[in-house]
Structures are given as structure tokens and as C-alpha cells.
Amino acid sequence: MEILITNDDGIYAEGIYALAVALKKAGNVTVVAPDTQRSAVGHAITITDPLRVTEARRNGKFFGYAASGTPADCVKLGIKAIMKKRPDLVVSGINLGGNQAYNILYSGTVSGATEGALLGIPSMAVSLDTFKNPDFGPSAEFAVKVARQMARRPLPKGTLLNVNLPNLPAKKIKGVRVTNQSRTCFNDWFEKRTDPHGNTYYWMTGDYEPKDADKASDLNALRAGYVSVTPIQFDLTDYKFLSELEGWDLH
Ligand code: MN
């Protein structure tokens, strides 16, 4: 199995290294990832600048291709310009920080996998729900398990998997839940600060609402110590509303 790996934390992040090492058990790995931190770029692509690609080394060995673009750029580049064979699987991650609820829309990690699915390749995003003291081991092992399933079981056209793990040792993880995306809102706010020159700047931060009434959500699975696997899709049409919209005076 040919596997293309990307992320949004950059090619030198800890998470992508753990993922690439683990996925070598499931197939041939090619890493094409942003040369810098690109979190929260969503599905952006680069069209007004060239994409520079350099070989990246880690621990003294060739690790992959660092590109001056976004995760979506990297997946396109990997498939259309760098890999000799079309990949059988695209995996994006392991992200430092969960990608649940509406975060999926901003996530470069999820968009890397979405790009793979748009190009017709089975794809998944993998994220670890913490920003502190990450242990990527259980996430990397779980990614291998999912990759092996994906090699055997087809996903519907236009569907990808969004995988999130709690930051717990393998023995403390309670199990795996197949979930839906939480509808819980992220409340963000801006910290107002002053720079050394006396100018005001703002830094966005925030958190999820403390309660999510939806028992089947990704957010609740993670909060309860479970791995969350959500099938997501990128057709944004509201099919239920189509016929009502036909009734508007638009024609
Ligand atoms: Mn990230």
C-alpha cells in the first residue's frame, strides 16, 4: 500500500514523525508536508506564488518533502508531482490539538485529508486532543489499525474519516466510539495586549462550551476518554432545504 502523509503543524513537528514511523508497518510512506507551521489555514491553496520543495531530514535520515504551501497544496503536490505511484491512502496528522465540532472547518489537518478524498483517494485525519505533554504513541498505533481497515473496506465517495484521540496512555483509553460532529460552539475571545513599542495587538484564544447535550458527538467521546472516529463529507449542500428554496421567488 502506498501512503501519502501530510500535516499542518509542519514537517518538523513531533506528530507527523510518530505517524510516519508507525505507518511504515502498513505500507510505503511518502511524506509531503508544509515547511512551517500552517495550523488553521483550512482548505487554502497557493495560486499566486510558486511552491518550493526541499528534502527534509530528521534524525540524520531523509524524511520527506517540505513544501512552501498549505496541507491541501502538499496533498496535490504529492499526488500530482512527487509520488511515482498514486497513493492508496492519504493520512494527515498527527495534529497537536483536537479537531472536533466546528474546528473541522478551520483545520488544515482535516483539509489535508479532505483534499485526498476530493482526489478520490481513501483519506483520514488524525488529531490528538491536547496542547500539553502530548503522547503520540497511541494515536500512531490507532492510525495503523484504521489504515489496515481502510485498505479492506471502501468508504463512500466523498467521505473521509476524522479521527481524534484523548491524550491518555493506551491502557487508560476507554475504547472507540463512532461519532458525529458536535454542534457545540467554540467561544473565542481576544486578549488585548501591548507590544514593546506601545502598540495594541490582539491574540485570539477560546474554549468550547462546557456542556454538549449530544451524547453521540466527537466532543463527548473525547471528554469521556474514548477515541472518536467520525465519517465526514465535503458536499455542503443542504438537501433538506432544496425543495423549500425552490418555493422562493427566485426564478
Ligand atoms: Mn495543527
CSV table of C-alpha atoms and ligand atoms in Angstrom, one decimal:
chain,number,residue,atom,x,y,z
A,1,MET,CA,0.0,0.0,0.0
A,2,GLU,CA,1.3,3.5,-1.0
A,3,ILE,CA,0.6,6.0,1.7
A,4,LEU,CA,0.9,9.8,1.4
A,5,ILE,CA,1.3,11.7,4.7
A,6,THR,CA,0.9,15.4,5.4
A,7,ASN,CA,0.0,17.6,8.3
A,8,ASP,CA,-0.5,21.3,9.2
A,9,ASP,CA,2.0,21.6,12.1
A,10,GLY,CA,4.9,21.4,9.7
A,11,ILE,CA,7.2,18.6,8.6
A,12,TYR,CA,9.4,19.0,11.7
A,13,ALA,CA,6.5,18.5,14.1
A,14,GLU,CA,6.6,15.6,16.5
A,15,GLY,CA,3.2,14.2,15.5
A,16,ILE,CA,4.0,13.6,11.8
A,17,TYR,CA,7.2,11.8,12.7
A,18,ALA,CA,5.4,9.4,15.0
A,19,LEU,CA,2.7,8.8,12.3
A,20,ALA,CA,5.3,8.2,9.5
A,21,VAL,CA,7.3,5.7,11.6
A,22,ALA,CA,4.1,3.8,12.6
A,23,LEU,CA,2.6,3.7,9.1
A,24,LYS,CA,5.7,2.1,7.7
A,25,LYS,CA,4.2,-1.1,9.2
A,26,ALA,CA,1.2,-0.7,6.8
A,27,GLY,CA,2.9,0.3,3.6
A,28,ASN,CA,5.3,2.6,1.7
A,29,VAL,CA,5.3,6.0,3.2
A,30,THR,CA,5.9,9.3,1.4
A,31,VAL,CA,5.8,12.5,3.5
A,32,VAL,CA,4.9,15.8,1.8
A,33,ALA,CA,4.2,18.5,4.4
A,34,PRO,CA,4.4,22.2,4.9
A,35,ASP,CA,7.9,23.6,5.7
A,36,THR,CA,6.4,25.7,8.6
A,37,GLN,CA,3.5,25.8,11.0
A,38,ARG,CA,0.3,26.1,9.0
A,39,SER,CA,-2.4,25.3,11.6
A,40,ALA,CA,-5.9,26.7,11.0
A,41,VAL,CA,-5.3,27.5,7.3
A,42,GLY,CA,-8.4,25.4,6.4
A,43,HIS,CA,-8.5,24.3,2.8
A,44,ALA,CA,-6.4,27.2,1.4
A,45,ILE,CA,-4.2,26.6,-1.6
A,46,THR,CA,-1.4,28.6,-3.1
A,47,ILE,CA,-2.0,30.2,-6.5
A,48,THR,CA,-0.1,33.4,-6.6
A,49,ASP,CA,3.3,32.1,-5.5
A,50,PRO,CA,5.5,29.2,-6.6
A,51,LEU,CA,5.6,26.1,-4.4
A,52,ARG,CA,9.2,25.4,-3.4
A,53,VAL,CA,10.0,21.8,-2.4
A,54,THR,CA,13.1,20.8,-0.5
A,55,GLU,CA,14.2,17.4,1.0
A,56,ALA,CA,13.8,17.3,4.8
A,57,ARG,CA,16.0,15.2,7.0
A,58,ARG,CA,15.2,14.1,10.5
A,59,ASN,CA,17.4,12.1,12.9
A,60,GLY,CA,20.1,12.2,10.1
A,61,LYS,CA,17.9,10.5,7.5
A,62,PHE,CA,15.8,11.6,4.6
A,63,PHE,CA,12.3,12.0,6.0
A,64,GLY,CA,10.2,13.7,3.3
A,65,TYR,CA,9.5,16.7,1.1
A,66,ALA,CA,9.0,20.1,2.7
A,67,ALA,CA,6.8,22.4,0.6
A,68,SER,CA,6.3,26.1,0.9
A,69,GLY,CA,2.5,25.6,0.9
A,70,THR,CA,-0.6,24.5,2.8
A,71,PRO,CA,-1.7,20.9,3.6
A,72,ALA,CA,-4.0,20.9,0.6
A,73,ASP,CA,-1.1,22.1,-1.6
A,74,CYS,CA,1.0,19.3,-0.2
A,75,VAL,CA,-1.5,16.6,-1.0
A,76,LYS,CA,-2.0,17.9,-4.5
A,77,LEU,CA,1.8,18.1,-5.0
A,78,GLY,CA,2.4,14.7,-3.5
A,79,ILE,CA,-0.1,13.0,-5.8
A,80,LYS,CA,0.4,15.0,-9.0
A,81,ALA,CA,4.1,15.9,-8.9
A,82,ILE,CA,6.1,13.9,-6.4
A,83,MET,CA,4.9,10.3,-6.0
A,84,LYS,CA,5.6,7.9,-8.8
A,85,LYS,CA,2.5,5.8,-7.9
A,86,ARG,CA,-0.9,7.2,-7.0
A,87,PRO,CA,-1.3,6.7,-3.2
A,88,ASP,CA,-3.9,4.2,-1.9
A,89,LEU,CA,-4.3,6.2,1.3
A,90,VAL,CA,-3.8,9.8,2.4
A,91,VAL,CA,-3.2,10.4,6.2
A,92,SER,CA,-3.0,13.9,7.7
A,93,GLY,CA,-1.6,14.4,11.2
A,94,ILE,CA,-1.0,13.7,13.9
A,95,ASN,CA,-2.2,17.1,14.8
A,96,LEU,CA,-1.2,18.7,18.1
A,97,GLY,CA,-4.8,19.6,19.3
A,98,GLY,CA,-8.2,18.0,18.7
A,99,ASN,CA,-10.2,18.7,15.5
A,100,GLN,CA,-13.7,18.2,16.6
A,101,ALA,CA,-17.0,20.1,16.3
A,102,TYR,CA,-16.7,23.2,14.1
A,103,ASN,CA,-12.9,23.2,14.4
A,104,ILE,CA,-13.0,20.9,11.4
A,105,LEU,CA,-13.8,23.9,9.2
A,106,TYR,CA,-10.7,25.7,10.2
A,107,SER,CA,-8.4,22.7,10.4
A,108,GLY,CA,-5.5,22.4,8.0
A,109,THR,CA,-5.1,18.8,9.2
A,110,VAL,CA,-8.6,17.8,8.2
A,111,SER,CA,-8.3,19.8,4.9
A,112,GLY,CA,-5.2,17.7,4.0
A,113,ALA,CA,-7.3,14.6,4.3
A,114,THR,CA,-10.3,16.3,2.5
A,115,GLU,CA,-8.0,17.1,-0.4
A,116,GLY,CA,-7.1,13.4,-0.6
A,117,ALA,CA,-10.8,12.5,-0.7
A,118,LEU,CA,-11.5,15.1,-3.3
A,119,LEU,CA,-8.9,13.5,-5.5
A,120,GLY,CA,-10.7,10.1,-5.0
A,121,ILE,CA,-8.3,8.5,-2.5
A,122,PRO,CA,-9.3,7.0,0.9
A,123,SER,CA,-8.3,9.6,3.4
A,124,MET,CA,-8.2,10.2,7.1
A,125,ALA,CA,-7.2,13.0,9.5
A,126,VAL,CA,-5.7,12.1,12.9
A,127,SER,CA,-5.5,14.5,15.8
A,128,LEU,CA,-4.5,14.3,19.5
A,129,ASP,CA,-6.7,16.3,21.8
A,130,THR,CA,-4.2,18.2,23.8
A,131,PHE,CA,-1.7,21.1,23.5
A,132,LYS,CA,0.3,20.0,26.6
A,133,ASN,CA,2.6,16.9,27.1
A,134,PRO,CA,1.5,15.0,24.0
A,135,ASP,CA,1.9,11.3,23.8
A,136,PHE,CA,1.6,10.5,20.1
A,137,GLY,CA,2.2,6.7,20.6
A,138,PRO,CA,-1.4,5.5,21.0
A,139,SER,CA,-2.6,7.8,18.1
A,140,ALA,CA,0.1,6.5,15.8
A,141,GLU,CA,-0.8,2.9,16.6
A,142,PHE,CA,-4.5,3.6,16.1
A,143,ALA,CA,-3.8,5.2,12.7
A,144,VAL,CA,-2.2,1.9,11.6
A,145,LYS,CA,-5.3,0.0,12.7
A,146,VAL,CA,-7.6,2.3,10.7
A,147,ALA,CA,-5.3,2.3,7.7
A,148,ARG,CA,-5.5,-1.5,7.6
A,149,GLN,CA,-9.3,-1.4,7.7
A,150,MET,CA,-9.3,1.3,5.0
A,151,ALA,CA,-7.3,-1.0,2.8
A,152,ARG,CA,-10.0,-3.6,3.0
A,153,ARG,CA,-13.2,-1.6,3.4
A,154,PRO,CA,-14.3,1.0,0.9
A,155,LEU,CA,-15.5,4.4,2.0
A,156,PRO,CA,-18.5,6.1,0.2
A,157,LYS,CA,-17.4,8.5,-2.5
A,158,GLY,CA,-16.8,11.9,-0.9
A,159,THR,CA,-16.4,10.6,2.6
A,160,LEU,CA,-13.3,10.7,4.8
A,161,LEU,CA,-12.6,9.8,8.4
A,162,ASN,CA,-11.9,12.3,11.1
A,163,VAL,CA,-10.0,10.5,13.9
A,164,ASN,CA,-9.4,12.1,17.3
A,165,LEU,CA,-7.7,10.6,20.4
A,166,PRO,CA,-7.7,11.8,24.0
A,167,ASN,CA,-4.2,12.4,25.4
A,168,LEU,CA,-4.1,9.3,27.6
A,169,PRO,CA,-1.8,6.3,27.9
A,170,ALA,CA,-3.1,3.3,25.8
A,171,LYS,CA,-4.3,1.5,28.9
A,172,LYS,CA,-6.4,4.4,30.1
A,173,ILE,CA,-8.3,4.9,26.8
A,174,LYS,CA,-11.8,3.6,27.4
A,175,GLY,CA,-12.5,2.4,23.8
A,176,VAL,CA,-13.5,3.7,20.4
A,177,ARG,CA,-16.7,5.5,19.6
A,178,VAL,CA,-18.1,6.1,16.1
A,179,THR,CA,-19.4,9.6,16.5
A,180,ASN,CA,-21.0,12.6,14.7
A,181,GLN,CA,-19.5,16.1,14.6
A,182,SER,CA,-20.5,18.1,17.7
A,183,ARG,CA,-22.6,21.2,17.1
A,184,THR,CA,-21.1,22.8,20.2
A,185,CYS,CA,-19.8,26.3,19.5
A,186,PHE,CA,-16.3,27.4,20.2
A,187,ASN,CA,-16.4,30.7,22.2
A,188,ASP,CA,-13.4,32.7,21.2
A,189,TRP,CA,-12.3,36.0,22.6
A,190,PHE,CA,-9.4,38.3,22.1
A,191,GLU,CA,-6.7,39.1,24.7
A,192,LYS,CA,-5.7,42.7,24.3
A,193,ARG,CA,-2.0,43.4,24.9
A,194,THR,CA,0.6,46.0,24.3
A,195,ASP,CA,3.8,45.4,22.3
A,196,PRO,CA,7.2,46.7,23.3
A,197,HIS,CA,6.6,49.8,21.1
A,198,GLY,CA,3.4,50.7,22.9
A,199,ASN,CA,1.1,49.5,20.2
A,200,THR,CA,-2.0,47.4,20.8
A,201,TYR,CA,-2.4,43.9,19.5
A,202,TYR,CA,-4.9,41.1,19.9
A,203,TRP,CA,-4.4,37.4,20.3
A,204,MET,CA,-7.4,35.1,19.8
A,205,THR,CA,-8.0,32.3,22.2
A,206,GLY,CA,-11.1,30.4,23.4
A,207,ASP,CA,-12.7,27.2,24.5
A,208,TYR,CA,-15.7,25.0,23.9
A,209,GLU,CA,-19.0,25.4,25.8
A,210,PRO,CA,-18.6,23.2,28.9
A,211,LYS,CA,-21.7,21.0,28.0
A,212,ASP,CA,-22.6,19.2,24.9
A,213,ALA,CA,-26.1,17.6,25.1
A,214,ASP,CA,-25.3,15.3,22.1
A,215,LYS,CA,-24.2,12.0,23.6
A,216,ALA,CA,-23.0,10.7,20.2
A,217,SER,CA,-20.7,13.6,19.5
A,218,ASP,CA,-17.0,13.6,18.9
A,219,LEU,CA,-16.5,16.2,21.7
A,220,ASN,CA,-18.3,14.0,24.3
A,221,ALA,CA,-16.4,10.9,23.2
A,222,LEU,CA,-13.0,12.7,23.8
A,223,ARG,CA,-14.2,14.2,27.1
A,224,ALA,CA,-15.2,10.7,28.3
A,225,GLY,CA,-11.8,9.3,27.4
A,226,TYR,CA,-12.7,7.5,24.1
A,227,VAL,CA,-11.2,7.6,20.7
A,228,SER,CA,-13.6,9.3,18.3
A,229,VAL,CA,-14.0,8.3,14.6
A,230,THR,CA,-16.3,10.5,12.6
A,231,PRO,CA,-17.2,9.9,8.9
A,232,ILE,CA,-17.3,13.4,7.4
A,233,GLN,CA,-18.1,14.7,3.9
A,234,PHE,CA,-17.4,17.8,1.9
A,235,ASP,CA,-20.7,18.2,-0.1
A,236,LEU,CA,-22.0,21.2,1.7
A,237,THR,CA,-25.5,21.2,0.1
A,238,ASP,CA,-28.4,21.4,2.4
A,239,TYR,CA,-30.5,18.7,0.7
A,240,LYS,CA,-33.4,19.0,3.2
A,241,PHE,CA,-33.8,22.7,2.3
A,242,LEU,CA,-33.6,22.3,-1.5
A,243,SER,CA,-37.3,22.0,-2.2
A,244,GLU,CA,-38.3,24.8,0.2
A,245,LEU,CA,-35.8,27.1,-1.5
A,246,GLU,CA,-37.4,26.2,-4.9
A,247,GLY,CA,-40.5,27.9,-3.5
A,248,TRP,CA,-38.8,31.3,-3.1
A,249,ASP,CA,-39.4,33.9,-5.7
A,250,LEU,CA,-36.1,33.5,-7.4
A,251,HIS,CA,-37.0,32.5,-10.9
B,1,MN,MN,-2.1,21.9,13.7
